[in-house]
Amino acid sequence: MNDATELSSAALAEQEAAFDPAPPLTLKARLKRLALVVAAAVAPSRTADVLAKRYLSSTHGFIDELSAKGRHRFEILPIDDDMAIMRHSHRPGARRVLVVPGHDGHYRQFTRLLRALDQAGLSVDVTVLPGHMHHAQTVCSMRDITEAIHRSCAAHGPYDGIVGHCVSSNAALFALDGGLRCDRVVLVSTPLDLVRLVRNGGEQYGLSGRCLDLFVDRVSELGAPFHLSLPWHPIAAERTERLLAVHAQDDWAAPVSDVEKLRNLSPNTEVAVFPHGGHNSILSVKAAVNRIADFLKS
């Protein structure tokens, strides 16, 4: 297997699972789905509000998980009570990179990238977003992610480069538009059509019709002023920083056709599309990881 197609076993499993038919719903799952359909019909606003908050709440607790492991290589640097920096490597005088996982993403998804950045001689920090430190379910909206990038840089920056995954890539653009200074930014698996992304999330819950519309509106409201429909084209077109968009050809969550539009918006933007990997597993494709590391260290 060559560099361009080398995937971790986890990534291969994810891709193979994508082609497997979904297992039939259990009786409990069918009853829950029926209850949701009834709730959506009887109280669409309340149902949309509850599910929007659930959608924006993480299932992870990074600090809890690391504490349970006992030994790990991260240095934990708290930022107030709701977020932190996980310091992976630090070299005095080296270029510094901030990695921002996507909402409900896990730092383990970045294992290969963190190793590559470390081997490239870079100092690397990972942001623990609000709502992702402990297992308590708290909302982490687009506003929270955007502010978290600003707060990470204010507390432990400046950084020479930022890597954002999924919606944290969108937040990185909003942060740059809000005055953040960073020479190089990598946007990985960026879902530029956020309305479509969230609407798909609502459909996964089983929502449709008016309740689905209310769900999308509520998710958008919770992230204000960074609403789902906030235009990204003007932000990208005005960038003077160097941007690199890394994307899988077959990204189920963020169609590559949207990202291709970045090519013509700014002369400072590069787009690298890879035929292997998916929305998450692109971070396990060696060629993509090396492309990111080369971009950040040069």
Short mmCIF file of C-alpha atoms in Angstrom, two decimals:
data_model
loop_
_atom_site.label_atom_id
_atom_site.label_comp_id
_atom_site.label_asym_id
_atom_site.label_seq_id
_atom_site.Cartn_x
_atom_site.Cartn_y
_atom_site.Cartn_z
CA MET A 1 0.00 0.00 0.00
CA ASN A 2 1.59 3.33 -1.04
CA ASP A 3 1.65 6.62 0.88
CA ALA A 4 -1.38 8.04 -0.90
CA THR A 5 -3.60 5.16 0.08
CA GLU A 6 -2.25 4.14 3.46
CA LEU A 7 -5.06 4.19 6.03
CA SER A 8 -5.23 3.20 9.64
CA SER A 9 -7.30 0.15 10.56
CA ALA A 10 -9.84 2.46 12.19
CA ALA A 11 -10.21 4.47 9.00
CA LEU A 12 -10.60 1.34 6.90
CA ALA A 13 -13.25 0.07 9.27
CA GLU A 14 -15.11 3.38 9.00
CA GLN A 15 -15.05 3.28 5.21
CA GLU A 16 -16.16 -0.36 5.08
CA ALA A 17 -18.98 0.36 7.51
CA ALA A 18 -20.24 3.11 5.23
CA PHE A 19 -21.11 0.49 2.61
CA ASP A 20 -22.81 -1.92 5.00
CA PRO A 21 -26.61 -1.77 5.21
CA ALA A 22 -27.91 -0.26 8.43
CA PRO A 23 -29.01 -2.91 10.93
CA PRO A 24 -32.76 -3.14 11.56
CA LEU A 25 -34.06 -1.01 14.41
CA THR A 26 -34.68 -2.78 17.69
CA LEU A 27 -38.11 -2.62 19.29
CA LYS A 28 -36.80 -0.04 21.78
CA ALA A 29 -35.39 2.10 18.97
CA ARG A 30 -38.66 1.88 17.00
CA LEU A 31 -40.63 2.97 20.07
CA LYS A 32 -38.27 5.90 20.64
CA ARG A 33 -38.61 6.92 17.00
CA LEU A 34 -42.41 6.70 17.27
CA ALA A 35 -42.35 8.83 20.43
CA LEU A 36 -40.23 11.42 18.62
CA VAL A 37 -42.64 11.54 15.68
CA VAL A 38 -45.55 12.08 18.08
CA ALA A 39 -43.65 14.76 20.02
CA ALA A 40 -42.68 16.54 16.81
CA ALA A 41 -46.33 16.63 15.73
CA VAL A 42 -47.77 17.68 19.10
CA ALA A 43 -45.04 20.08 20.30
CA PRO A 44 -42.73 20.88 17.34
CA SER A 45 -41.10 23.94 18.95
CA ARG A 46 -40.29 22.19 22.21
CA THR A 47 -39.04 19.09 20.40
CA ALA A 48 -36.85 21.17 18.09
CA ASP A 49 -35.37 23.06 21.05
CA VAL A 50 -34.54 19.90 23.00
CA LEU A 51 -32.95 18.18 20.01
CA ALA A 52 -31.02 21.30 18.95
CA LYS A 53 -29.36 21.42 22.36
CA ARG A 54 -28.69 17.68 22.22
CA TYR A 55 -27.18 18.10 18.74
CA LEU A 56 -24.83 20.79 20.05
CA SER A 57 -23.76 18.78 23.11
CA SER A 58 -20.67 16.58 23.00
CA THR A 59 -20.59 12.94 24.05
CA HIS A 60 -16.89 13.24 24.95
CA GLY A 61 -15.09 14.34 28.10
CA PHE A 62 -11.44 14.73 27.13
CA ILE A 63 -10.10 15.58 30.56
CA ASP A 64 -12.14 12.83 32.22
CA GLU A 65 -10.85 10.31 29.70
CA LEU A 66 -7.23 11.36 30.12
CA SER A 67 -7.56 11.22 33.92
CA ALA A 68 -8.95 7.70 33.66
CA LYS A 69 -5.99 6.65 31.51
CA GLY A 70 -3.54 7.82 34.13
CA ARG A 71 -0.49 8.11 31.89
CA HIS A 72 -0.62 10.21 28.72
CA ARG A 73 1.70 12.57 26.88
CA PHE A 74 -0.42 15.74 27.07
CA GLU A 75 0.20 18.65 29.41
CA ILE A 76 -3.21 20.05 30.42
CA LEU A 77 -3.39 23.86 30.50
CA PRO A 78 -6.83 25.05 31.71
CA ILE A 79 -8.45 28.16 30.26
CA ASP A 80 -11.03 29.32 32.80
CA ASP A 81 -13.42 26.56 33.91
CA ASP A 82 -14.90 25.47 30.60
CA MET A 83 -12.02 24.76 28.23
CA ALA A 84 -8.34 23.88 28.07
CA ILE A 85 -5.28 23.34 25.94
CA MET A 86 -3.80 19.86 25.61
CA ARG A 87 -0.12 20.49 24.92
CA HIS A 88 1.26 17.68 22.76
CA SER A 89 4.77 18.99 22.15
CA HIS A 90 6.71 22.17 22.87
CA ARG A 91 10.05 23.27 21.43
CA PRO A 92 11.39 26.73 22.31
CA GLY A 93 11.73 28.78 19.14
CA ALA A 94 9.84 26.32 16.94
CA ARG A 95 6.82 27.23 14.83
CA ARG A 96 3.66 26.75 16.87
CA VAL A 97 0.45 25.05 15.69
CA LEU A 98 -3.01 24.97 17.27
CA VAL A 99 -5.21 21.98 16.37
CA VAL A 100 -8.97 22.45 16.86
CA PRO A 101 -11.06 19.24 16.62
CA GLY A 102 -14.55 19.56 15.23
CA HIS A 103 -17.63 19.59 17.42
CA ASP A 104 -17.88 16.22 19.17
CA GLY A 105 -14.71 15.18 17.35
CA HIS A 106 -12.09 13.30 19.33
CA TYR A 107 -8.41 14.08 19.75
CA ARG A 108 -7.62 10.45 18.86
CA GLN A 109 -8.70 11.24 15.30
CA PHE A 110 -5.61 13.46 15.11
CA THR A 111 -3.06 10.89 16.27
CA ARG A 112 -1.32 10.56 12.92
CA LEU A 113 -1.39 14.32 12.31
CA LEU A 114 -0.02 15.14 15.77
CA ARG A 115 2.79 12.65 15.23
CA ALA A 116 3.61 14.15 11.82
CA LEU A 117 3.65 17.70 13.15
CA ASP A 118 5.86 16.60 16.01
CA GLN A 119 8.26 14.88 13.63
CA ALA A 120 8.32 18.05 11.51
CA GLY A 121 9.78 19.87 14.52
CA LEU A 122 6.67 21.93 15.33
CA SER A 123 5.24 22.77 18.74
CA VAL A 124 1.65 21.50 18.88
CA ASP A 125 -1.34 22.37 21.09
CA VAL A 126 -4.86 20.92 20.90
CA THR A 127 -7.91 22.94 21.95
CA VAL A 128 -10.45 21.27 24.23
CA LEU A 129 -13.66 23.04 23.28
CA PRO A 130 -16.31 24.13 25.79
CA GLY A 131 -18.58 21.19 26.57
CA HIS A 132 -15.83 18.71 25.68
CA MET A 133 -13.81 18.69 28.92
CA HIS A 134 -16.14 16.55 31.02
CA HIS A 135 -18.97 14.14 30.32
CA ALA A 136 -21.66 16.58 31.48
CA GLN A 137 -23.85 17.50 28.52
CA THR A 138 -23.40 21.21 27.80
CA VAL A 139 -24.01 23.11 24.58
CA CYS A 140 -21.08 24.00 22.32
CA SER A 141 -22.34 26.17 19.46
CA MET A 142 -20.58 27.88 16.55
CA ARG A 143 -20.22 30.95 18.76
CA ASP A 144 -18.56 28.86 21.47
CA ILE A 145 -16.12 27.30 18.99
CA THR A 146 -15.22 30.63 17.40
CA GLU A 147 -14.68 32.22 20.81
CA ALA A 148 -12.66 29.17 21.91
CA ILE A 149 -10.19 29.76 19.06
CA HIS A 150 -9.81 33.40 20.11
CA ARG A 151 -9.43 32.39 23.76
CA SER A 152 -6.86 29.69 22.97
CA CYS A 153 -4.74 32.18 21.06
CA ALA A 154 -5.10 34.87 23.73
CA ALA A 155 -4.12 32.50 26.54
CA HIS A 156 -1.37 30.45 24.92
CA GLY A 157 -0.61 32.04 21.55
CA PRO A 158 0.44 33.45 19.29
CA TYR A 159 0.34 30.55 16.86
CA ASP A 160 1.98 30.35 13.45
CA GLY A 161 -0.61 27.90 12.18
CA ILE A 162 -4.10 26.61 12.97
CA VAL A 163 -5.70 23.33 11.88
CA GLY A 164 -9.49 23.18 12.12
CA HIS A 165 -11.62 20.12 11.39
CA CYS A 166 -15.26 20.12 10.27
CA VAL A 167 -17.23 23.04 11.77
CA SER A 168 -14.12 24.24 13.58
CA SER A 169 -12.81 25.12 10.10
CA ASN A 170 -15.82 27.40 9.65
CA ALA A 171 -15.15 28.84 13.10
CA ALA A 172 -11.52 29.47 12.13
CA LEU A 173 -12.72 31.58 9.19
CA PHE A 174 -15.05 33.53 11.49
CA ALA A 175 -12.19 34.02 13.96
CA LEU A 176 -9.92 35.37 11.21
CA ASP A 177 -12.70 37.72 10.15
CA GLY A 178 -12.95 38.82 13.79
CA GLY A 179 -9.32 39.94 13.92
CA LEU A 180 -7.40 36.76 14.74
CA ARG A 181 -3.84 36.85 13.42
CA CYS A 182 -2.30 33.66 12.12
CA ASP A 183 -0.04 33.19 9.10
CA ARG A 184 -1.33 29.80 7.95
CA VAL A 185 -4.65 28.06 8.44
CA VAL A 186 -5.62 24.53 7.39
CA LEU A 187 -9.31 23.79 6.84
CA VAL A 188 -9.98 20.04 6.98
CA SER A 189 -13.31 18.58 5.78
CA THR A 190 -14.97 22.00 5.87
CA PRO A 191 -18.80 21.90 5.58
CA LEU A 192 -19.29 25.28 3.91
CA ASP A 193 -23.05 24.71 3.59
CA LEU A 194 -23.87 24.59 7.29
CA VAL A 195 -27.64 24.67 6.76
CA ARG A 196 -27.42 21.45 4.75
CA LEU A 197 -25.15 19.85 7.36
CA VAL A 198 -27.48 20.63 10.27
CA ARG A 199 -30.58 19.73 8.30
CA ASN A 200 -29.02 16.33 7.63
CA GLY A 201 -28.39 16.00 11.37
CA GLY A 202 -32.05 16.70 12.09
CA GLU A 203 -33.12 14.11 9.55
CA GLN A 204 -30.91 11.57 11.31
CA TYR A 205 -33.02 12.17 14.42
CA GLY A 206 -36.09 11.40 12.31
CA LEU A 207 -37.33 14.99 12.00
CA SER A 208 -39.17 16.31 8.98
CA GLY A 209 -41.44 19.15 7.94
CA ARG A 210 -42.02 22.08 10.30
CA CYS A 211 -40.18 20.49 13.23
CA LEU A 212 -37.08 19.99 11.08
CA ASP A 213 -37.20 23.63 9.97
CA LEU A 214 -37.53 24.74 13.60
CA PHE A 215 -34.60 22.49 14.58
CA VAL A 216 -32.32 24.11 11.98
CA ASP A 217 -33.44 27.59 13.06
CA ARG A 218 -32.80 26.80 16.73
CA VAL A 219 -29.29 25.45 16.08
CA SER A 220 -28.61 28.62 14.11
CA GLU A 221 -29.93 30.85 16.91
CA LEU A 222 -27.80 29.11 19.53
CA GLY A 223 -24.69 29.97 17.50
CA ALA A 224 -25.55 33.64 16.95
CA PRO A 225 -24.06 35.91 15.70
CA PHE A 226 -22.50 33.15 13.58
CA HIS A 227 -25.75 31.98 12.02
CA LEU A 228 -25.76 28.94 9.78
CA SER A 229 -26.54 31.05 6.72
CA LEU A 230 -23.83 33.65 7.38
CA PRO A 231 -22.05 34.06 4.00
CA TRP A 232 -18.53 32.68 4.01
CA HIS A 233 -17.53 33.83 0.50
CA PRO A 234 -16.68 37.44 1.50
CA ILE A 235 -14.64 36.20 4.46
CA ALA A 236 -12.60 33.77 2.35
CA ALA A 237 -12.12 36.29 -0.46
CA GLU A 238 -10.61 38.88 1.88
CA ARG A 239 -8.07 36.56 3.49
CA THR A 240 -4.44 37.61 3.34
CA GLU A 241 -3.35 34.60 5.39
CA ARG A 242 -2.35 31.46 3.51
CA LEU A 243 -5.17 28.91 3.60
CA LEU A 244 -5.03 25.23 2.76
CA ALA A 245 -8.29 23.30 2.35
CA VAL A 246 -7.79 19.53 2.70
CA HIS A 247 -10.71 17.38 1.65
CA ALA A 248 -11.69 13.83 0.71
CA GLN A 249 -13.28 13.33 -2.69
CA ASP A 250 -16.10 11.31 -1.11
CA ASP A 251 -16.93 13.38 1.96
CA TRP A 252 -20.48 12.46 3.00
CA ALA A 253 -20.90 15.51 5.27
CA ALA A 254 -19.25 18.22 3.17
CA PRO A 255 -19.47 17.85 -0.63
CA VAL A 256 -16.14 18.55 -2.29
CA SER A 257 -17.90 20.73 -4.89
CA ASP A 258 -18.44 23.39 -2.20
CA VAL A 259 -14.77 23.40 -1.21
CA GLU A 260 -13.64 23.63 -4.83
CA LYS A 261 -15.20 27.12 -4.89
CA LEU A 262 -12.40 28.27 -2.58
CA ARG A 263 -9.87 27.96 -5.42
CA ASN A 264 -11.09 31.07 -7.20
CA LEU A 265 -11.78 33.28 -4.18
CA SER A 266 -8.28 34.15 -3.04
CA PRO A 267 -4.78 33.76 -4.51
CA ASN A 268 -3.65 32.78 -1.00
CA THR A 269 -5.87 29.69 -0.90
CA GLU A 270 -4.84 26.17 -1.91
CA VAL A 271 -7.22 23.22 -2.21
CA ALA A 272 -5.92 19.66 -1.88
CA VAL A 273 -8.47 16.92 -2.65
CA PHE A 274 -7.60 13.28 -1.99
CA PRO A 275 -9.29 10.24 -3.56
CA HIS A 276 -9.10 8.24 -0.32
CA GLY A 277 -10.52 8.78 3.14
CA GLY A 278 -13.76 10.34 4.26
CA HIS A 279 -14.99 13.20 6.42
CA ASN A 280 -13.11 11.95 9.49
CA SER A 281 -10.76 9.34 8.07
CA ILE A 282 -9.01 11.91 5.84
CA LEU A 283 -6.93 12.51 8.98
CA SER A 284 -5.64 8.94 8.65
CA VAL A 285 -4.54 9.32 5.01
CA LYS A 286 -0.77 9.65 5.07
CA ALA A 287 -0.58 11.80 1.94
CA ALA A 288 -3.10 14.28 3.38
CA VAL A 289 -1.34 14.40 6.75
CA ASN A 290 2.02 14.99 5.07
CA ARG A 291 0.50 17.75 2.94
CA ILE A 292 -0.69 19.52 6.08
CA ALA A 293 2.66 19.13 7.85
CA ASP A 294 4.61 20.41 4.84
CA PHE A 295 2.30 23.42 4.55
CA LEU A 296 2.70 24.35 8.22
CA LYS A 297 6.45 23.87 8.52
CA SER A 298 7.49 25.68 5.32
#
